[in-house]
Short mmCIF file of C-alpha atoms in Angstrom, two decimals:
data_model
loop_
_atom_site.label_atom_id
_atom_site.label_comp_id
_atom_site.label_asym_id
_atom_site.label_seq_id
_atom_site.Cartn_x
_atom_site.Cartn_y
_atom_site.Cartn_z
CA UNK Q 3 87.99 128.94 63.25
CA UNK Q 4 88.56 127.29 66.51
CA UNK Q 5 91.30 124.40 66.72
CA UNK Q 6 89.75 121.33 65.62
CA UNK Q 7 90.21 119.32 68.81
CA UNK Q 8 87.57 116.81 67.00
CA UNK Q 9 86.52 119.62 70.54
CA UNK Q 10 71.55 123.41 88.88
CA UNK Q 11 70.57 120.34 87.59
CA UNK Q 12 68.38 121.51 84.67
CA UNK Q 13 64.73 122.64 85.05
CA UNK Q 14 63.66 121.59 81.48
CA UNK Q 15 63.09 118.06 81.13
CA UNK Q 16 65.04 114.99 80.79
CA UNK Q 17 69.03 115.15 81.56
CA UNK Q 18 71.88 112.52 80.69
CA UNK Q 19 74.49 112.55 83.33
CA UNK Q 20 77.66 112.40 80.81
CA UNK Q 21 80.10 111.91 83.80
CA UNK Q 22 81.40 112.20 87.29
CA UNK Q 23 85.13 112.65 88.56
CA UNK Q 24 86.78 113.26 91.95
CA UNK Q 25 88.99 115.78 92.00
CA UNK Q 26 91.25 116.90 94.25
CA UNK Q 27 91.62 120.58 95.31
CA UNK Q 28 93.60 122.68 97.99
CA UNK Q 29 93.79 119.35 99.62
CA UNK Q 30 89.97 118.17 99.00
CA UNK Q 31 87.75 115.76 97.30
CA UNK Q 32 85.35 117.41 94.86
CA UNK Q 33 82.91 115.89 93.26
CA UNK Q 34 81.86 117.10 89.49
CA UNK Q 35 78.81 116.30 87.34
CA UNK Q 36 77.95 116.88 83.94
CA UNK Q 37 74.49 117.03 83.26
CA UNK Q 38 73.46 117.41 79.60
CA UNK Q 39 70.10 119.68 78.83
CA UNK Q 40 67.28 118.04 77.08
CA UNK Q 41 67.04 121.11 74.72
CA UNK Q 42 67.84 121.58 70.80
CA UNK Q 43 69.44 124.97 69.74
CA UNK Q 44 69.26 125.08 66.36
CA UNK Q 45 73.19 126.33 66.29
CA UNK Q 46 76.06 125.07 65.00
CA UNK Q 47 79.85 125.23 64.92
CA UNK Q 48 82.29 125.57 67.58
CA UNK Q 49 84.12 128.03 69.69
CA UNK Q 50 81.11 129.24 71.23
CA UNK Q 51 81.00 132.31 74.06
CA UNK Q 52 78.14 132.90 76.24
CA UNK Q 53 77.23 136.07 78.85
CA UNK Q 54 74.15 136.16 80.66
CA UNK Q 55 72.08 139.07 79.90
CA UNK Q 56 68.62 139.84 81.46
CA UNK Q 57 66.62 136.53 81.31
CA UNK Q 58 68.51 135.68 77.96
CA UNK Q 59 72.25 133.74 76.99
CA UNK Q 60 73.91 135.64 74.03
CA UNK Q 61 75.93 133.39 72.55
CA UNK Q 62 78.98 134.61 70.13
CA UNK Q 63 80.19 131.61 67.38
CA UNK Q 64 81.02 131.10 63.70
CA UNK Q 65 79.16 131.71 61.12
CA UNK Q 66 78.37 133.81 57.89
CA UNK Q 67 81.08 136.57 56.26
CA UNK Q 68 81.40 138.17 59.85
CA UNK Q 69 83.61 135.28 61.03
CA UNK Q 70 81.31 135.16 64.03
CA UNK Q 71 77.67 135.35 64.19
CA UNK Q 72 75.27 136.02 67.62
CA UNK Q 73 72.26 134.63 68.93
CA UNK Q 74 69.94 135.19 72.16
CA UNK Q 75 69.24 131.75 73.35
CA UNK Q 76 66.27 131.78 76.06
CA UNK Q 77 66.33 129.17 79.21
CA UNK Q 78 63.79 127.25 77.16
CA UNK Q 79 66.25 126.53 74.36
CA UNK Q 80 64.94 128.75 71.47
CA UNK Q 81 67.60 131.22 70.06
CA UNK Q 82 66.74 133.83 68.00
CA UNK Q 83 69.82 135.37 65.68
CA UNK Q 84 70.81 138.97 66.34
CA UNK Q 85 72.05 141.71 63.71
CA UNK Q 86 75.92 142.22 63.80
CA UNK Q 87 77.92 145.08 62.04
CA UNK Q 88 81.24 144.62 60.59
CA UNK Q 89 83.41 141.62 61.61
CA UNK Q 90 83.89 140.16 64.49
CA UNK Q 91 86.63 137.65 64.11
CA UNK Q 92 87.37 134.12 65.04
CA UNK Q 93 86.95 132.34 68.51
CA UNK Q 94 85.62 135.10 69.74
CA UNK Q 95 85.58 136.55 73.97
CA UNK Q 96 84.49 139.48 75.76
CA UNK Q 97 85.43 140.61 78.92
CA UNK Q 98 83.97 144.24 80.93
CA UNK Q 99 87.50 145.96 82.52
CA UNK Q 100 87.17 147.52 86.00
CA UNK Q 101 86.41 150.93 83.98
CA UNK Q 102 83.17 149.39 82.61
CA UNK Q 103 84.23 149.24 79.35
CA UNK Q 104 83.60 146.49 77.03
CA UNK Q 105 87.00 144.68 74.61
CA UNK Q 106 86.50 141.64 72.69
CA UNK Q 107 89.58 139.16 71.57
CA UNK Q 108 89.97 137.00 69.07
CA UNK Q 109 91.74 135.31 66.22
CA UNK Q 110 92.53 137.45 63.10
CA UNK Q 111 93.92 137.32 60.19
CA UNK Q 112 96.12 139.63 58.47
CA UNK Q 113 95.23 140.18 54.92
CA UNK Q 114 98.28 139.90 52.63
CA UNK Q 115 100.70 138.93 55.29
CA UNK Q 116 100.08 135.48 55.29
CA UNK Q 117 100.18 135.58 59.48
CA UNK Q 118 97.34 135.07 61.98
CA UNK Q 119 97.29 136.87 65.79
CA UNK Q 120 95.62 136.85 68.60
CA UNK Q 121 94.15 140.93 68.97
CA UNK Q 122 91.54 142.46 70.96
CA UNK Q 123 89.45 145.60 70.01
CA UNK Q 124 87.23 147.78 71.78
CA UNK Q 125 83.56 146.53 71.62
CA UNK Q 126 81.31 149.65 70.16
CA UNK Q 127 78.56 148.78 72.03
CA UNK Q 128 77.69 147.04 75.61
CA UNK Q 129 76.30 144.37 73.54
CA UNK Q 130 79.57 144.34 71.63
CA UNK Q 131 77.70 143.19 68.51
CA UNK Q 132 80.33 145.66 66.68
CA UNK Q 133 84.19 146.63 67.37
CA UNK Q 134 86.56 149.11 67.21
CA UNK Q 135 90.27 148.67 65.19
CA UNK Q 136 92.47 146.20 66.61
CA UNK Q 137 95.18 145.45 68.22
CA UNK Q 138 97.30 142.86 67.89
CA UNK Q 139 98.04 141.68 72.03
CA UNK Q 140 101.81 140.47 71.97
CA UNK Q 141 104.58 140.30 69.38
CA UNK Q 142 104.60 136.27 70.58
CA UNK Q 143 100.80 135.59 69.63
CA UNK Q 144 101.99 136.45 65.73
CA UNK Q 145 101.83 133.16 63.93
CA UNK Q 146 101.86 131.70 60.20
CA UNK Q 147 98.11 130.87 59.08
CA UNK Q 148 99.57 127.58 58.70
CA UNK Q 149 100.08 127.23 62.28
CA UNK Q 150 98.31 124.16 64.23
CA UNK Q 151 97.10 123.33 67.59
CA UNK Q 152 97.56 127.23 68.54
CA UNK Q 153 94.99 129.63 69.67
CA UNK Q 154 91.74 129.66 71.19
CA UNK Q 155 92.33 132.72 73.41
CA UNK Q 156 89.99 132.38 76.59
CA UNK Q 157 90.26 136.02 78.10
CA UNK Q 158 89.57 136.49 82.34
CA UNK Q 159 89.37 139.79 84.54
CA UNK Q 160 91.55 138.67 87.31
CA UNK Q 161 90.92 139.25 91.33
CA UNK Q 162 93.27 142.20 90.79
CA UNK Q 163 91.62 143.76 87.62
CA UNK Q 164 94.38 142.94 85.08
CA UNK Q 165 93.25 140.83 82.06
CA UNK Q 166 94.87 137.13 81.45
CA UNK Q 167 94.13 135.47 78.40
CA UNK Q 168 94.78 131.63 78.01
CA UNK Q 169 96.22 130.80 74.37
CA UNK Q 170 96.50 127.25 73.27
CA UNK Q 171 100.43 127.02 72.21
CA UNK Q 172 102.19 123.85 70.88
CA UNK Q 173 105.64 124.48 70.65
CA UNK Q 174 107.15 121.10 69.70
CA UNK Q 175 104.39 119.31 66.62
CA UNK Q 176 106.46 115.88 67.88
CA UNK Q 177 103.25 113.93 69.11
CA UNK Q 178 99.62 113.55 68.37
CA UNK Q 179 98.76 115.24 71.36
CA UNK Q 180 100.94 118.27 71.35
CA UNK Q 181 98.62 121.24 72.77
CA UNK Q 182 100.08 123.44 75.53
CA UNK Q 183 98.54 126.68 77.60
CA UNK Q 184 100.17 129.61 77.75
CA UNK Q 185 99.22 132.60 79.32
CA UNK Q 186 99.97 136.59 78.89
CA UNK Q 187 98.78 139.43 81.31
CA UNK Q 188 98.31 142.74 81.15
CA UNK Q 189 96.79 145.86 83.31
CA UNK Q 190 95.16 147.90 80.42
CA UNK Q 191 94.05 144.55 78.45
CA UNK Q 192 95.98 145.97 75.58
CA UNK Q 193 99.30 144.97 75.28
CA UNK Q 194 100.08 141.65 76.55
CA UNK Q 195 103.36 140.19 78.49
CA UNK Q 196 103.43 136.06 78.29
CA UNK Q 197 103.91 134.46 82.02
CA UNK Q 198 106.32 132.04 82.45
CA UNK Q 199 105.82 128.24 82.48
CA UNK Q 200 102.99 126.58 81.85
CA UNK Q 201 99.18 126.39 82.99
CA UNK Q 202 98.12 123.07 81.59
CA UNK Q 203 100.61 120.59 79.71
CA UNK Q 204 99.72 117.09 78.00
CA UNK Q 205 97.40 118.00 75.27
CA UNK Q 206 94.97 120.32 76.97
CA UNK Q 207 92.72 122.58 75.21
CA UNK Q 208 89.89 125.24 74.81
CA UNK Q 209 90.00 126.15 77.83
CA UNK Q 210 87.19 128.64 79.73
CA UNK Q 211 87.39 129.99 83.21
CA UNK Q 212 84.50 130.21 84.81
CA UNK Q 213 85.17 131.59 88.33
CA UNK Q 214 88.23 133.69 89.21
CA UNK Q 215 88.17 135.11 92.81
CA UNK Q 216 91.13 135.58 95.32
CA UNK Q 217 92.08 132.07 95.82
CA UNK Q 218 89.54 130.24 94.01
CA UNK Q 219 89.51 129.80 90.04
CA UNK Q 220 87.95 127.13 88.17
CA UNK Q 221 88.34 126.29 84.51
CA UNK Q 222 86.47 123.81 82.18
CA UNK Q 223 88.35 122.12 79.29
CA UNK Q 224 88.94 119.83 76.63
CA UNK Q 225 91.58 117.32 75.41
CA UNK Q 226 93.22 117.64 71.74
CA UNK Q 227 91.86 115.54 68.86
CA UNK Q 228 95.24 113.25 69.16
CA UNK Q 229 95.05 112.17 73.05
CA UNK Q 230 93.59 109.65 74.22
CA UNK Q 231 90.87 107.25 72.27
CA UNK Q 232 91.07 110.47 69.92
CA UNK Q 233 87.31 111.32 71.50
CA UNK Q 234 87.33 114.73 72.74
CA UNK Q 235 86.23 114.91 76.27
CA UNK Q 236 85.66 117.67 78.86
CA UNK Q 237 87.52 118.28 82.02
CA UNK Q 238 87.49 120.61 85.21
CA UNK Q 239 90.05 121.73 87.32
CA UNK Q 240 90.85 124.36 89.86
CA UNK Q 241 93.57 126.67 90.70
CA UNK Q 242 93.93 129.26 94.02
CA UNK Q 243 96.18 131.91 91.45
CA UNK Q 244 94.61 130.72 87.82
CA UNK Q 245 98.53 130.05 87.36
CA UNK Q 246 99.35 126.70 88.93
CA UNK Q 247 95.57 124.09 87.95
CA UNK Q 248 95.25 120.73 89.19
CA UNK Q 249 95.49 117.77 87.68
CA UNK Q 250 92.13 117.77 84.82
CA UNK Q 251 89.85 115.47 85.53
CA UNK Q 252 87.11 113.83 83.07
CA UNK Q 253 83.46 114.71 83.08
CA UNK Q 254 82.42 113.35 79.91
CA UNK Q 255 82.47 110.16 78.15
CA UNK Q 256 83.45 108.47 74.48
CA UNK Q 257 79.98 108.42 73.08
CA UNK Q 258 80.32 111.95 71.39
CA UNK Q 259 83.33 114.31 70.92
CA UNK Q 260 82.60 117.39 73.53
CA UNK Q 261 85.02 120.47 73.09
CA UNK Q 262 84.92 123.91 73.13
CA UNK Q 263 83.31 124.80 76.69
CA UNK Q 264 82.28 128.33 77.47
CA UNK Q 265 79.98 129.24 80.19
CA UNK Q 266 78.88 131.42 83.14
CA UNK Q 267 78.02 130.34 87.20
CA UNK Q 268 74.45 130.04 87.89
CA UNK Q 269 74.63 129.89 91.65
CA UNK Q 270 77.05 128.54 93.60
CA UNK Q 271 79.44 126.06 92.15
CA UNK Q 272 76.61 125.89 89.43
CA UNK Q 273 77.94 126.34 85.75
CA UNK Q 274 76.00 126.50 82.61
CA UNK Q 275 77.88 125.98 79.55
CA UNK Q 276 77.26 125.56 75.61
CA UNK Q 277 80.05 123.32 73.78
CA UNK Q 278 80.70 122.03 70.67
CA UNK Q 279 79.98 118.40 69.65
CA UNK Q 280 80.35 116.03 67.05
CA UNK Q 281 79.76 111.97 66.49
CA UNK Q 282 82.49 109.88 68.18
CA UNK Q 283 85.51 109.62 65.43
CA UNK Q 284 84.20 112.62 63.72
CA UNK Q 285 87.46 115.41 62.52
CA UNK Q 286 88.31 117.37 60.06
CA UNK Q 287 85.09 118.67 57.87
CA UNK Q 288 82.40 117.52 59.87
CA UNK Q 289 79.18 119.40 61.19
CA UNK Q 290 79.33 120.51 64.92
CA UNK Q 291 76.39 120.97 67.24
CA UNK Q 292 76.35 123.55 69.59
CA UNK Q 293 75.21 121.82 73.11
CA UNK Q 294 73.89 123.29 76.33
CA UNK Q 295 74.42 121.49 79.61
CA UNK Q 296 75.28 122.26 83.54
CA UNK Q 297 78.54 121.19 85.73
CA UNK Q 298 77.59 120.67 89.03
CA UNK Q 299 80.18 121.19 92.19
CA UNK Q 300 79.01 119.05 94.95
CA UNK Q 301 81.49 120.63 97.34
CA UNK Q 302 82.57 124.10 96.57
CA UNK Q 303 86.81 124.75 96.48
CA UNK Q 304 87.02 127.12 99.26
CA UNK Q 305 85.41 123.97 101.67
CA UNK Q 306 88.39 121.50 102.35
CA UNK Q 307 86.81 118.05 103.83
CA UNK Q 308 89.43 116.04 106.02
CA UNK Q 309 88.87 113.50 107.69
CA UNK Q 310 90.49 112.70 111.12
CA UNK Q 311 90.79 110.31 113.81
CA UNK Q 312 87.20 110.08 116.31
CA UNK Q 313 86.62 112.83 118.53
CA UNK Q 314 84.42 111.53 121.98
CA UNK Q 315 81.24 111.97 119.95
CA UNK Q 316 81.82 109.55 117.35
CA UNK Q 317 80.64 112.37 114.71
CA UNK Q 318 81.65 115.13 112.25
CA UNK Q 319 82.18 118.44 113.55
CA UNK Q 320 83.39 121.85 111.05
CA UNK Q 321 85.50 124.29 112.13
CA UNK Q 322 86.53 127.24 109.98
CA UNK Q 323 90.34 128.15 108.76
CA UNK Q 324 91.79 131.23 107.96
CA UNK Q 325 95.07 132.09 105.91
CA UNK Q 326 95.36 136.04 104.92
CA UNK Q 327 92.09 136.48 103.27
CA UNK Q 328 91.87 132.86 102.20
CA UNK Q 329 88.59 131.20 104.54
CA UNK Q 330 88.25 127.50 104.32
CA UNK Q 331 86.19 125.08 105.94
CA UNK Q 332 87.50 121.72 107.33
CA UNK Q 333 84.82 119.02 108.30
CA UNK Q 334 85.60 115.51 109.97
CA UNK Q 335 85.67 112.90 113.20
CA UNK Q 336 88.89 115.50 114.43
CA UNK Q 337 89.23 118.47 112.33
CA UNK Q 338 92.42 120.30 111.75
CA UNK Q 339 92.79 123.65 109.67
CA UNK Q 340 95.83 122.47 106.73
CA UNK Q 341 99.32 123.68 106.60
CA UNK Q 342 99.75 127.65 107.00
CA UNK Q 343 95.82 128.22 108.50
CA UNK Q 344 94.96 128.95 111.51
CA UNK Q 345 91.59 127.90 113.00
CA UNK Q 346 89.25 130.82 113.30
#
């Protein structure tokens, strides 16, 4: 099971905004918004994963002897459960490679050897409501079953078509808020190498990317169950090589424990994502509900605002930057293309 971290504007009814942040990215001002859906799923646990499919969400999460069970949630709310064969594992992701072939990862464990990895397997189907044998994905993502604050593997096709997947790591248990993301790359999404460094330090967790394009990656979070006020919150941040992320900022408030984000873009720095929650305070054995709700970007990361001295006009004006393939735009009273772009 999942680390317990305890953790568009909709069409359908009555939203709560949960929470707003400014966050800076390649030298901009972004504005996020959580927006909560006004529907009730029926589901729950945690670790959920979600892919579009027609006019449906499949969602992937745990439940029954298969470790992970499925169910075809419709825009309106109402998920219907779908027949699964074999198991499927724990805090479970799929990912298509460039071939067009379909491998799921997840959490295992080994029968016998008292050890849990993090292993991938070929998905049997395009629905990848079955899988093939597995494989574990590096001799460093072998751990006891006893092991905290480690897992969660959060698997992305990157610009260049080789497979990262983020694993929660916490090398040093000396703190309460001890969570650290690693991440491991490969070109067959097989066999895994772990990058050096760090992405995220300082207790972050669950973590789902949910655009990665040449120079423009975003990522929703969580905090561990030890940081803060101990109230799991979401965050968002952005990264222009999905190795070095900005600072997280908060989208979400105290008044429930939010974790376990997964989700897919909508339209244009418009995410839909399904997380786990649970009563403020609530850890350890305590019922999750899966959510559904929308992150908003007001101004998308390739757009870089600046503002500058007055030009003769008194008013904004946008010009448009280039750097390699890289295309930002720069708006203000005097605009000027940032450090290494050249103004188009």
């Amino acid at each position: 099971m999942r680390i317990k971290k305890s953790f568009l504007a909709t069409a359908l009814g009555f939203s709560l905004i949960a929470g707003f942040a400014q966050v800076p990215t390649a030298g901009a001002v972004v504005e996020w918004a959580l927006t909560e859906d006004a529907v009730s799923l029926g589901l729950t646990g945690v670790s959920p994963h979600v892919e579009r499919t027609g006019n449906i969400d499949r969602l992937w999460y745990p439940g029954g002897l298969a470790g992970t069970a499925v169910s075809d949630c419709n825009d309106a709310g109402s998920c219907t459960s779908v027949a699964i064969t074999g198991r499927l594992g724990n805090d479970f992701t799929a990912i298509t490679l460039p071939s067009g072939s379909r491998r799921a990862y997840f959490v295992e464990i080994t029968p016998g050897a008292n050890t849990k990895s993090v292993s991938s397997a070929p998905c049997l189907s395009t629905a990848c409501t079955s899988v093939g044998t597995s494989t574990v994905a590096a001799s460093a993502l072998v751990v006891s079953q006893t092991e905290k604050a480690w897992g969660v593997p959060d698997a992305v096709l990157t610009p260049d078509g080789k497979v990262r997947l983020y694993v929660v790591e916490s090398p040093i248990l000396n703190s309460s808020c001890p969570e650290k993301v690693a991440s491991y790359i490969s070109s067959d999404g097989i066999s895994f190498t772990k990058e050096a460094g760090w992405r995220l330090e300082g207790g972050y967790v669950d973590t789902e990317v949910l655009r990665a394009k040449d120079g423009d990656w975003v990522m929703v979070m969580a905090d561990g169950p030890g940081c803060g006020d101990r109230v799991q919150k979401l965050y968002m941040s952005t990264s222009n090589d999905g190795l070095t992320w900005a600072k997280p900022q908060k989208i979400s408030g105290s008044d429930l424990s939010r974790l376990d984000p997964a989700g897919y873009e909508l339209s244009t720095n418009v995410f839909r994502i399904y997380y786990a929650t649970t009563p403020a305070g609530g850890l350890g054995d305590v019922t999750y509900t899966i959510k559904r709700g929308s992150i908003a970007i007001k101004q998308s990361s390739s757009e870089v605002a600046v503002t500058g001295g007055k030009n003769s006009a008194g008013a904004k004006t946008t010009i448009t930057c280039v750097k390699g393939k890289t295309t930002k735009k720069v708006t203000g009273l005097n605009p000027k293309c940032p450090s290494g772009f050249k103004k188009k």
